[in-house]
Short mmCIF file of C-alpha atoms in Angstrom, two decimals:
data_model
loop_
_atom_site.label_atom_id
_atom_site.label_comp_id
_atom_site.label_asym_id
_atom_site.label_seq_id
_atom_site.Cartn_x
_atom_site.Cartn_y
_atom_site.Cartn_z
CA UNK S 864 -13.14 38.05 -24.09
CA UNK S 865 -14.65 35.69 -26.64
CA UNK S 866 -14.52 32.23 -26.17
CA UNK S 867 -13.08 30.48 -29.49
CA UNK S 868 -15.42 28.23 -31.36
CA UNK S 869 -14.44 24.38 -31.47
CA UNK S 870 -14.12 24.77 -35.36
CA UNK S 871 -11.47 27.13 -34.49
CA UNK S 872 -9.90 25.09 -32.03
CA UNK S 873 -10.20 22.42 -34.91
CA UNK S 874 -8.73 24.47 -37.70
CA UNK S 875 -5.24 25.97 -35.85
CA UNK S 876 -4.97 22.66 -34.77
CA UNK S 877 -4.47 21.05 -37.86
CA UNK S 878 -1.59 23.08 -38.44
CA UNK S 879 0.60 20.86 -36.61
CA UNK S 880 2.26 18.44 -38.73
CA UNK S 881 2.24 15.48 -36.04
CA UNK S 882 0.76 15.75 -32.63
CA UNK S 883 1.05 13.72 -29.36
CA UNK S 884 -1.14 13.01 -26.26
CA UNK S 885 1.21 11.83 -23.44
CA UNK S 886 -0.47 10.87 -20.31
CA UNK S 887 0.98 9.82 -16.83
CA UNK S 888 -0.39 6.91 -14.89
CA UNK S 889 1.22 6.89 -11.27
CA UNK S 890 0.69 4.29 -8.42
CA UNK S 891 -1.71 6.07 -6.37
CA UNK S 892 -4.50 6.26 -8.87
CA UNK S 893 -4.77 2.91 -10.20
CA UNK S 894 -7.95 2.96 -12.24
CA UNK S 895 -7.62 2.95 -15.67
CA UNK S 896 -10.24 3.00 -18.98
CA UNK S 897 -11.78 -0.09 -19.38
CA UNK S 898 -13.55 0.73 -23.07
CA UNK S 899 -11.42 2.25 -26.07
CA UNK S 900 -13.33 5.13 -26.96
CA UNK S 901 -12.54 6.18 -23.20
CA UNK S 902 -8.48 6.12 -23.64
CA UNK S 903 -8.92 6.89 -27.28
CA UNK S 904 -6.06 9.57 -28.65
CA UNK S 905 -3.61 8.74 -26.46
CA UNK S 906 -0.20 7.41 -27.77
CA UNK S 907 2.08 7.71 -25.26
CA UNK S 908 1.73 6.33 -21.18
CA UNK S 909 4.23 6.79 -18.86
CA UNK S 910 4.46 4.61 -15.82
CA UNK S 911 5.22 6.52 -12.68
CA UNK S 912 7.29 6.37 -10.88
CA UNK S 913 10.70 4.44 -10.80
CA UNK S 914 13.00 5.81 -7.65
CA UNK S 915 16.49 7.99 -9.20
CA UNK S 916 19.01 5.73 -7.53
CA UNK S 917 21.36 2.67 -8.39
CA UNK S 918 17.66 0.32 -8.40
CA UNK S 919 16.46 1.77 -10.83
CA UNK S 920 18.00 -1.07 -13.37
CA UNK S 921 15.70 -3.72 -12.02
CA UNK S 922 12.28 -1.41 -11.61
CA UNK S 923 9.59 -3.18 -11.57
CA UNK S 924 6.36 -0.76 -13.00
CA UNK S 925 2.54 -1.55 -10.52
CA UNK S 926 1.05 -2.87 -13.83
CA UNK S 927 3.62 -5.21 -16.08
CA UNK S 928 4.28 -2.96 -19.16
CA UNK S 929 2.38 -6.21 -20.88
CA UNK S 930 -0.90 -5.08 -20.01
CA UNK S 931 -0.55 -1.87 -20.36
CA UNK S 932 0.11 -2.56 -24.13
CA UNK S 933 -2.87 -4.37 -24.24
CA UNK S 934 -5.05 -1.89 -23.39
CA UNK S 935 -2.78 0.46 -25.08
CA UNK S 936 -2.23 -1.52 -28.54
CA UNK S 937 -1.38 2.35 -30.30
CA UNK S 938 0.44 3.80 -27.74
CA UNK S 939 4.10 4.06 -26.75
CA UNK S 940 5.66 3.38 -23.22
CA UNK S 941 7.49 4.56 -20.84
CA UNK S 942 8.91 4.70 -17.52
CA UNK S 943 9.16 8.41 -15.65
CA UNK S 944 11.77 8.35 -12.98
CA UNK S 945 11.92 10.42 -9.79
CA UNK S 946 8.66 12.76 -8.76
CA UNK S 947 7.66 15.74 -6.32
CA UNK S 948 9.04 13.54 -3.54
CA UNK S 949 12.34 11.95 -4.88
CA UNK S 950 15.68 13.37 -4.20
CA UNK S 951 17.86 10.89 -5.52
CA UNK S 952 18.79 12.66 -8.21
CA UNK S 953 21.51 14.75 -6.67
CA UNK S 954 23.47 11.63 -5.60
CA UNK S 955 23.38 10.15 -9.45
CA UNK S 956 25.08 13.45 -10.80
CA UNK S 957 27.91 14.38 -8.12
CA UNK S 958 30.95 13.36 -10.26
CA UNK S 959 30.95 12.03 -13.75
CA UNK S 960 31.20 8.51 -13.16
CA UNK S 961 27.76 8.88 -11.18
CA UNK S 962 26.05 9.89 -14.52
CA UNK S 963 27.60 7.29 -16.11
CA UNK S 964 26.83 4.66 -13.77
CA UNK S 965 23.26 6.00 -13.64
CA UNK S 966 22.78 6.34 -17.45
CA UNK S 967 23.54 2.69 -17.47
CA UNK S 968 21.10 1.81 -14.74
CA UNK S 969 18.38 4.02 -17.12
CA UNK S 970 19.28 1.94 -20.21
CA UNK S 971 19.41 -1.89 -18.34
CA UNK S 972 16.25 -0.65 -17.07
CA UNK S 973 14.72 0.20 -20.67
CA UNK S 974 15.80 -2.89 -21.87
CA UNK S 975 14.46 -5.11 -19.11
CA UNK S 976 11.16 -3.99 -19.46
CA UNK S 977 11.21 -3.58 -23.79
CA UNK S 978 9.52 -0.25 -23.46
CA UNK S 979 9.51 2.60 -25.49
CA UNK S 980 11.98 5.33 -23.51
CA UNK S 981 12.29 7.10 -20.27
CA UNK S 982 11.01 10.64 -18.84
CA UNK S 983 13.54 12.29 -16.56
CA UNK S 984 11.60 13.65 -13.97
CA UNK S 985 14.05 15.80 -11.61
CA UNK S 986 11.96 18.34 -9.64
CA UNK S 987 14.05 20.41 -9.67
CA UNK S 988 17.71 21.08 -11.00
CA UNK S 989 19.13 23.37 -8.75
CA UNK S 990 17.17 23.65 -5.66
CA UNK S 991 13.59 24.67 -4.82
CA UNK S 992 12.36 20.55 -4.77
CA UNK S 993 10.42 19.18 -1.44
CA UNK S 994 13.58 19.36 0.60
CA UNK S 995 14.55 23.02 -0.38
CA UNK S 996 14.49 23.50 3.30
CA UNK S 997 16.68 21.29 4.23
CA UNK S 998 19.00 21.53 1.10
CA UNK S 999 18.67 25.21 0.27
CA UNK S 1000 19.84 26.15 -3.38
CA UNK S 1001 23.02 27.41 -2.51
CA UNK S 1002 24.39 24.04 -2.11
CA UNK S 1003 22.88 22.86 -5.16
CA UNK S 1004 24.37 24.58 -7.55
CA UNK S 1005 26.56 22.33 -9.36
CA UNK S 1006 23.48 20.37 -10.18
CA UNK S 1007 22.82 23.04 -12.88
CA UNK S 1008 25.51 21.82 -15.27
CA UNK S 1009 25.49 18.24 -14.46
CA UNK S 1010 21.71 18.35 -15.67
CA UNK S 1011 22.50 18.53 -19.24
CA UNK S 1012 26.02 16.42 -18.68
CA UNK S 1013 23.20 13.69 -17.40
CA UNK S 1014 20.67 13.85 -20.04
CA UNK S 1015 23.42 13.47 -22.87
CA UNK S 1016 24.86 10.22 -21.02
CA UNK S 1017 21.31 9.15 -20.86
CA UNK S 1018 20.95 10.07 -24.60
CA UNK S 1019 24.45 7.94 -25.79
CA UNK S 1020 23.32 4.96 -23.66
CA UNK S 1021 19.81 4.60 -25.20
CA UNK S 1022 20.37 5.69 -28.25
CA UNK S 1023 18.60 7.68 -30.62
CA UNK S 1024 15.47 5.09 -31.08
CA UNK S 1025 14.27 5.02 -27.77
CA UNK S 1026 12.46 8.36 -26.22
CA UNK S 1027 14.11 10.72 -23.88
CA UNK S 1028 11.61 13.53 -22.30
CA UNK S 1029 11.90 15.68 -19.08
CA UNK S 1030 9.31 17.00 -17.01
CA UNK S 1031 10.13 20.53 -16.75
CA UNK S 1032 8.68 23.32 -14.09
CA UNK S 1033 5.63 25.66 -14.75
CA UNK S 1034 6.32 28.51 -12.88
CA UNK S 1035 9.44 30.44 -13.87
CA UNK S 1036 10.63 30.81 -10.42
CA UNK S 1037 11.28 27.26 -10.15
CA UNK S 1038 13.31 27.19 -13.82
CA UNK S 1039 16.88 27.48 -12.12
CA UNK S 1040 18.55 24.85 -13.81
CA UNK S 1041 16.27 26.20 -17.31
CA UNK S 1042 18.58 29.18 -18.53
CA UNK S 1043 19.11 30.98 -21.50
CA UNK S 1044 23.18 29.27 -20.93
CA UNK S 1045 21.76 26.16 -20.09
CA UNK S 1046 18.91 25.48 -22.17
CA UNK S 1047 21.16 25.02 -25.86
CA UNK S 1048 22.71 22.42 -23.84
CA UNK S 1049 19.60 20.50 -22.29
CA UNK S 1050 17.60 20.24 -25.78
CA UNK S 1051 19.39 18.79 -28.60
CA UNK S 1052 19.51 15.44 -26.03
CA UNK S 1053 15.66 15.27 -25.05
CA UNK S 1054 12.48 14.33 -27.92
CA UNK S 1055 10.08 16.01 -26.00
CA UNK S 1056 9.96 18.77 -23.01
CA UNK S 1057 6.87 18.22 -21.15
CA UNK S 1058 6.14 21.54 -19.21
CA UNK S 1059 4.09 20.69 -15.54
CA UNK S 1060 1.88 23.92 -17.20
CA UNK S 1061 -0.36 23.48 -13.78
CA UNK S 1062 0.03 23.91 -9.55
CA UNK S 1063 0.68 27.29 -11.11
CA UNK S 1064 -0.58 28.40 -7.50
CA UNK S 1065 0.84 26.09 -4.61
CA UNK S 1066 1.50 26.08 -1.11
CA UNK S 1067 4.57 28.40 -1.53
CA UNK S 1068 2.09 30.92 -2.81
CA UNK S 1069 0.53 33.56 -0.44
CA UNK S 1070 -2.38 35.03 -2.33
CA UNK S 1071 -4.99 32.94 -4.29
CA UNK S 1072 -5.08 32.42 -8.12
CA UNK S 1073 -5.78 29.86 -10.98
CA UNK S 1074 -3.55 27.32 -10.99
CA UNK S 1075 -3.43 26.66 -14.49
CA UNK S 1076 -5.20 28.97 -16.00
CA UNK S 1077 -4.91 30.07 -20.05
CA UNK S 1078 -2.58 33.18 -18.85
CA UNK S 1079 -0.76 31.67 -16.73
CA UNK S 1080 -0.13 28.49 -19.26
CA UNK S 1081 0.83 31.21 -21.72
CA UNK S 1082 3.76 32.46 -19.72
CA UNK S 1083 4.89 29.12 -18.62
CA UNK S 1084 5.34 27.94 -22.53
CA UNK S 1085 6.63 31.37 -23.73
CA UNK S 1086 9.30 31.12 -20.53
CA UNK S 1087 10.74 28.59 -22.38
CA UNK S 1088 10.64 29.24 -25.87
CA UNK S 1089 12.56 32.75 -24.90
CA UNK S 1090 15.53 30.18 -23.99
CA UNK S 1091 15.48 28.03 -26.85
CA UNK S 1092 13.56 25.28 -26.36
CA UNK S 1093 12.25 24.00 -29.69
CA UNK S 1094 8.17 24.49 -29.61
CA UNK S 1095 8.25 21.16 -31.54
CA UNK S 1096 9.60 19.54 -28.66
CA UNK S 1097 7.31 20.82 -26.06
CA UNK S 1098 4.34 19.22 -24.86
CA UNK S 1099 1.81 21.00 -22.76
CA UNK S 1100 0.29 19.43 -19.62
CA UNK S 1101 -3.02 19.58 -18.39
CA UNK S 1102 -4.29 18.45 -14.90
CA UNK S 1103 -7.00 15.95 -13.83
CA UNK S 1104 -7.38 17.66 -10.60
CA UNK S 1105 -8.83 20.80 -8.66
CA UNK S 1106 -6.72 22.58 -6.55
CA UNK S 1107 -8.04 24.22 -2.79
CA UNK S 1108 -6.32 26.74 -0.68
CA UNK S 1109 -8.22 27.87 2.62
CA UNK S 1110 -8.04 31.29 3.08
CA UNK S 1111 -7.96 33.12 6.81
CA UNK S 1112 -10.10 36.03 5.47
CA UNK S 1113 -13.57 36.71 4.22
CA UNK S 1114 -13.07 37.22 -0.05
CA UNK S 1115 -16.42 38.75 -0.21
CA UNK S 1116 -15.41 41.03 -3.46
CA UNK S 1117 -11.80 40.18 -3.66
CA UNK S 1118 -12.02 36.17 -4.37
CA UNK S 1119 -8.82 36.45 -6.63
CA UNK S 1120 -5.77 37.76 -4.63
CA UNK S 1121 -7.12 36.86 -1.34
CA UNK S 1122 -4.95 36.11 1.44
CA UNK S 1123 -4.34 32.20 2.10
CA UNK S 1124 -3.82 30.36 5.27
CA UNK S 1125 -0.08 29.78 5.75
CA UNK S 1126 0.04 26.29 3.55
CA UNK S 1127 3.94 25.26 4.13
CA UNK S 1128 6.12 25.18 7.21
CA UNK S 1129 8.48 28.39 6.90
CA UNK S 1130 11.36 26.11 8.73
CA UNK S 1131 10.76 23.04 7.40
CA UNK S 1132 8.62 23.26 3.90
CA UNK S 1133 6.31 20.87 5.41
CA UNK S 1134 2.83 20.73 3.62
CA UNK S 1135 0.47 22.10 6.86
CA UNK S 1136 -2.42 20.33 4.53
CA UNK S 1137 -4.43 23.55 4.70
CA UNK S 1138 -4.45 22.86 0.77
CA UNK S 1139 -4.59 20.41 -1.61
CA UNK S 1140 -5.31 18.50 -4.87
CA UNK S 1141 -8.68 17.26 -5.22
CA UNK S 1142 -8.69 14.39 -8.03
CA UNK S 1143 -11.84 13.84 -10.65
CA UNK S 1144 -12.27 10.60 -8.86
CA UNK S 1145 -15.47 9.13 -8.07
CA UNK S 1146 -15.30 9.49 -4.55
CA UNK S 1147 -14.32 13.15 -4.99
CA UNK S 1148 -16.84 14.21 -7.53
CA UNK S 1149 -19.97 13.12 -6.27
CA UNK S 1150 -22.58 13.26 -3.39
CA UNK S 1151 -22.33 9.90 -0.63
CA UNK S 1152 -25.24 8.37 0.85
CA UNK S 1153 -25.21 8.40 4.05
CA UNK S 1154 -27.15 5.62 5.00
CA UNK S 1155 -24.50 3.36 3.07
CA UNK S 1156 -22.06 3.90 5.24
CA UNK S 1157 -20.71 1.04 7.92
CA UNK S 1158 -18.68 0.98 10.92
CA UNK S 1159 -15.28 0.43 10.13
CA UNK S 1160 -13.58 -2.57 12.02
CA UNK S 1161 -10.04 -2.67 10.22
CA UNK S 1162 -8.77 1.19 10.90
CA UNK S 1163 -9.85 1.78 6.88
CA UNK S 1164 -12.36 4.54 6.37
CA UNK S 1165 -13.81 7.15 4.08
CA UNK S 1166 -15.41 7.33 0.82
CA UNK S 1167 -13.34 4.93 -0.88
CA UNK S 1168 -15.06 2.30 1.22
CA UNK S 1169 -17.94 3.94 2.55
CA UNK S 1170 -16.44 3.44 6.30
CA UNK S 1171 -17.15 5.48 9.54
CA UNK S 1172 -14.23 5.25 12.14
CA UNK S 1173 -15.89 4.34 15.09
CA UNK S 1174 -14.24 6.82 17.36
CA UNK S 1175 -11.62 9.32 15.86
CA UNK S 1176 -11.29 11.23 13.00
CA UNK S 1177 -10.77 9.99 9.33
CA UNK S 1178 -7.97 11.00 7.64
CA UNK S 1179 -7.24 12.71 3.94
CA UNK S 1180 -5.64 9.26 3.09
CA UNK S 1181 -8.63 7.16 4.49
CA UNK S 1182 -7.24 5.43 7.90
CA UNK S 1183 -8.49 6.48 11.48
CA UNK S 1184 -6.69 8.14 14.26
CA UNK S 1185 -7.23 10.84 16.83
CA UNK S 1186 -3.80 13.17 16.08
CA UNK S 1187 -3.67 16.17 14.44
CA UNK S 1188 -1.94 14.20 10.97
CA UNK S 1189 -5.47 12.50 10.99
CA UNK S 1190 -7.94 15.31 12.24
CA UNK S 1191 -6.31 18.53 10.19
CA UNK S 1192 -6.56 19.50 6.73
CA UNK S 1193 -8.12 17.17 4.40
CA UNK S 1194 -10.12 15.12 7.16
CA UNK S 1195 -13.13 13.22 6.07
CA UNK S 1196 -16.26 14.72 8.37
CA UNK S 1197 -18.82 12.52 7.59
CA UNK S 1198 -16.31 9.46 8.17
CA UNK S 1199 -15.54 10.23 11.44
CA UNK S 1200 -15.53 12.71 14.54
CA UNK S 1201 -13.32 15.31 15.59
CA UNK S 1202 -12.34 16.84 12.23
CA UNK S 1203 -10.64 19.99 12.73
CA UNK S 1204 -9.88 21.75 9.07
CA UNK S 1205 -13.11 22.50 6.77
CA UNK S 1206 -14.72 19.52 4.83
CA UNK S 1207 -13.03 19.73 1.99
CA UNK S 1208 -15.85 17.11 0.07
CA UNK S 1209 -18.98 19.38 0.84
CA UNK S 1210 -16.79 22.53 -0.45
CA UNK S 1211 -16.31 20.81 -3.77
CA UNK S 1212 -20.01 19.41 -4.22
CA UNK S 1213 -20.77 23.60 -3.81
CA UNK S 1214 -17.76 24.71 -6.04
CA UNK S 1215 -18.51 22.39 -8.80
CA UNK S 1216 -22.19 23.40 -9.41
CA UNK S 1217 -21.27 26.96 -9.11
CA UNK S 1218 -17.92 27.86 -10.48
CA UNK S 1219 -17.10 30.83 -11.74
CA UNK S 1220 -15.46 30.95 -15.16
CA UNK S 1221 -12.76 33.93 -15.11
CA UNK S 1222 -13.07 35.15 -19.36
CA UNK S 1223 -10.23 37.07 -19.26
CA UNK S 1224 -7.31 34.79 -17.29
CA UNK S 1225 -9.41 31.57 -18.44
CA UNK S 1226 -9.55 30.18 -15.73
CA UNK S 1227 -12.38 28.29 -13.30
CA UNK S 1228 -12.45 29.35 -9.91
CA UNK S 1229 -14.71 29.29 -6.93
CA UNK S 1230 -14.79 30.75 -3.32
CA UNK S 1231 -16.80 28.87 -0.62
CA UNK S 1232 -17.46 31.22 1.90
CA UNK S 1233 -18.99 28.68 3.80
CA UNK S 1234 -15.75 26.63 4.46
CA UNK S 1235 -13.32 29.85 3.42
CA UNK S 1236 -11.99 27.36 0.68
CA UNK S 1237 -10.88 28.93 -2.64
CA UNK S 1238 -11.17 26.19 -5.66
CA UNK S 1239 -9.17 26.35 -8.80
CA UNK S 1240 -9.35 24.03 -11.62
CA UNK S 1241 -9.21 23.26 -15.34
CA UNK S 1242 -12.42 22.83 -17.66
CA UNK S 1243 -14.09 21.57 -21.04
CA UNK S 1244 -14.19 24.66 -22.10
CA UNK S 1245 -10.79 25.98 -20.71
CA UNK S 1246 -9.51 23.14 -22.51
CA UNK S 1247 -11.12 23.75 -26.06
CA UNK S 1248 -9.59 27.58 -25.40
CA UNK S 1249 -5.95 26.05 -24.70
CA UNK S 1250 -5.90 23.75 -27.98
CA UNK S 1251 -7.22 27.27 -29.82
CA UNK S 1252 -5.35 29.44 -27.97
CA UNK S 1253 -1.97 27.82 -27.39
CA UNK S 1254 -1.63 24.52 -28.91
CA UNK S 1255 -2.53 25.14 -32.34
CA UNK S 1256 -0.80 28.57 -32.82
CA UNK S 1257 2.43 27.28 -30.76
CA UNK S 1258 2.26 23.80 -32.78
CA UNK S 1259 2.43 21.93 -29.41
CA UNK S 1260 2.03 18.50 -27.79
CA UNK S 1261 0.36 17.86 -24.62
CA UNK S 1262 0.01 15.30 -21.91
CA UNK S 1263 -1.76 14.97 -18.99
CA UNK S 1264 -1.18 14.31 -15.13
CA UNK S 1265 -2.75 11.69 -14.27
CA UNK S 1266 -5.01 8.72 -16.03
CA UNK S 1267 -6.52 7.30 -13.09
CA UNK S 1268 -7.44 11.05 -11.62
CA UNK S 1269 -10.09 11.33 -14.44
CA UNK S 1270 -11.81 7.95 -13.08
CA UNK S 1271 -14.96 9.54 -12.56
CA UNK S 1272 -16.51 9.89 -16.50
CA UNK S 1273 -12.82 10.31 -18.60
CA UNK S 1274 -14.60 13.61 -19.14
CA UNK S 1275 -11.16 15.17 -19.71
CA UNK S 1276 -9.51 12.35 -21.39
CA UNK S 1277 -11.89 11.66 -23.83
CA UNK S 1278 -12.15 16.01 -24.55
CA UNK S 1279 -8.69 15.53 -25.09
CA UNK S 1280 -8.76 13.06 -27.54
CA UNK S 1281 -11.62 14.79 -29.61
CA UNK S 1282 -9.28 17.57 -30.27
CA UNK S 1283 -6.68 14.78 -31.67
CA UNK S 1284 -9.09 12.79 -34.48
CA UNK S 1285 -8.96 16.00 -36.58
CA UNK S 1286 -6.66 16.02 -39.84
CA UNK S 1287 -3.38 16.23 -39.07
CA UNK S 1288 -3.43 15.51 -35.53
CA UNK S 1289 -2.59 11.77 -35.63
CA UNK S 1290 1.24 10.76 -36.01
#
């Protein structure tokens, strides 16, 4: 397939009478652009995340909304409430005095902090969330109809000035509360619809494949547009992060569709961390030397500090222990001793020098047969393709998950922005 030209990308572009660049920044990746041309394009941030429950009045963002207009001066902000791990939205849509309650919690909170709006972000309406196990979807089911019951309360109690968006599911499997009933009623209360357009493949998933590939972005925005949602209002998202799956066979010839180590607890839906996100984070992107590293004497180790446990293993999240939570997937080998999974930092030194671009899904992909790691992630390239490809002819949006997981250059931030200078681009 040929790759479209950047003047191409340039000229669909245009089309669109008023674009956006929306971009998360969460808690766990801090960093942020400290020179303008690195953050330039971007008009919207969204602080992540504040907790779905009766708190959520007096949230408190990890950077005062203050600074983040500073270095912002442009941009709009906002607060995004609830994440991968939250389930409090269930409780705050029960009966209708919840919503109410809640709504008022959303707008005390909006006005507390003088921001911008809020971004709903329930994953997911009607079952399939991190505690699907637990919760299956047959007891979730009146969450369907409360969604849009919730998002108009939110609507009346912030008004039509401030900015209401929802974080909506890529894969169609997860859409359960996104209906061709329910959708009229979810759309006329939100300004934007910000599809998750990436994790395409997850830990649910058996076989390996892009994870947000051009095909598979494709799908995800036409899923939606078949039930009404107003391209206008949708924003596409793009991911600052590689995704890894380990795979329990050889994919010598057979690298796409190859079977994956079991990733998630059948019982529980417990990540077994034999996958993972791998952020474009300094300490993730590029080679360590080893001589620089010390002898850690405060339990702390890995890249981030350039620490060696002194006996143990290091763990994913960078503290020492001997247990399988701190040996298994996602250990740091050079950190430590005792590492049991493959080392997941060597695999992606290998898979970024030689990645394979798939022309046809468009998608970047590599298999390390060294480690039996398969790699999936998003590109310069892939990214001039999706503005060509699907943002200009759909007349989209698009924001971004996260800022501080593009640390290492702003490579994708500030590709981003380049396609948002062009005529017609800026609001």
């Amino acid at each position: 397939m040929r790759v479209p030209s950047l003047t191409l990308a340039v000229s669909l572009f245009t089309a669109i009478a008023s674009a956006r660049f929306m971009i998360y920044a969460d808690e766990w990746h801090k960093t942020r652009p400290t020179k303008p041309e690195d953050r330039a394009g971007i008009d919207h941030v969204i602080l992540a995340f504040a907790k779905a429950n009766s708190s959520i009045a007096s949230y408190q963002p990890y950077v005062p909304v203050s600074t983040i207009r500073q270095e912002f001066p442009e941009a709009k902000v906002m607060v995004a409430v609830g994440g991968w791990n939250d389930p409090g939205f269930s409780d705050q849509v029960v009966n209708k005095d919840a919503i109410k309650a809640f709504a008022r919690g959303v707008g005390a909170m909006i006005k507390n902090l003088q921001i911008d709006g809020v971004d709903i972000d329930w994953e997911y309406p009607g079952g399939n969330g991190a505690d699907y196990k637990n919760i299956t979807n047959d007891k979730r089911t009146g969450e369907i109809p409360a969604f849009p019951e919730l998002l108009a309360a939110i609507r009346k109690e912030i008004g039509e000035e401030k900015i209401l968006s929802i974080a909506v599911p890529g894969k169609k499997g997860d859409m359960i509360a996104y209906t061709a009933d329910n959708g009229p009623k979810i759309w006329p209360s939100v300004n934007y619809i910000n599809i998750m357009a990436y994790d395409l493949m997850n830990r649910r998933d058996t076989l390996t494949n892009h994870h947000t590939s051009i095909a598979g972005v494709r799908e995800a925005i036409q899923n939606y547009i078949n039930i009404g949602a107003p391209p206008e209002k949708i924003n596409l998202g793009f991911a600052y992060y590689a995704k890894y799956f380990q795979t329990d066979e050889n994919c010598t010839g057979k690298e796409l569709g190859c079977k994956i180590v079991l990733a998630e607890d059948p019982k529980t839906g417990d990540d077994l961390h034999t996958s993972g996100a791998w952020t474009f984070e300094p300490n993730n992107m590029n080679p360590f030397d080893p001589s620089k590293i010390k002898d850690s004497y405060d339990g702390e180790c890995g890249a981030a500090n350039m620490k060696r446990c002194a006996g143990g293993c290091c763990s994913e999240a960078g503290y020492c222990g001997t247990t399988a939570a701190y040996c298994g997937g996602g250990c740091q080998h050079s950190f430590g001793t005792g590492c049991t999974g493959p080392d997941v930092h060597a695999s992606w030194q290998r898979a970024a020098v030689n990645g394979k671009l798939d022309g046809e899904a468009g998608g970047k992909y590599f298999y390390d047969r060294q480690a039996n790691l398969f790699w999936t992630w998003e590109t310069s390239e892939i990214i001039d393709r999706k503005f060509a490809e699907l943002v200009g002819p759909y007349g989209l949006g698009v924001f971004a998950w996260s800022l501080g997981e593009d640390s290492n250059d702003w490579s994708h931030i500030k590709k981003m922005g380049e396609m948002m200078k062009y005529e017609g681009c800026d609001e």
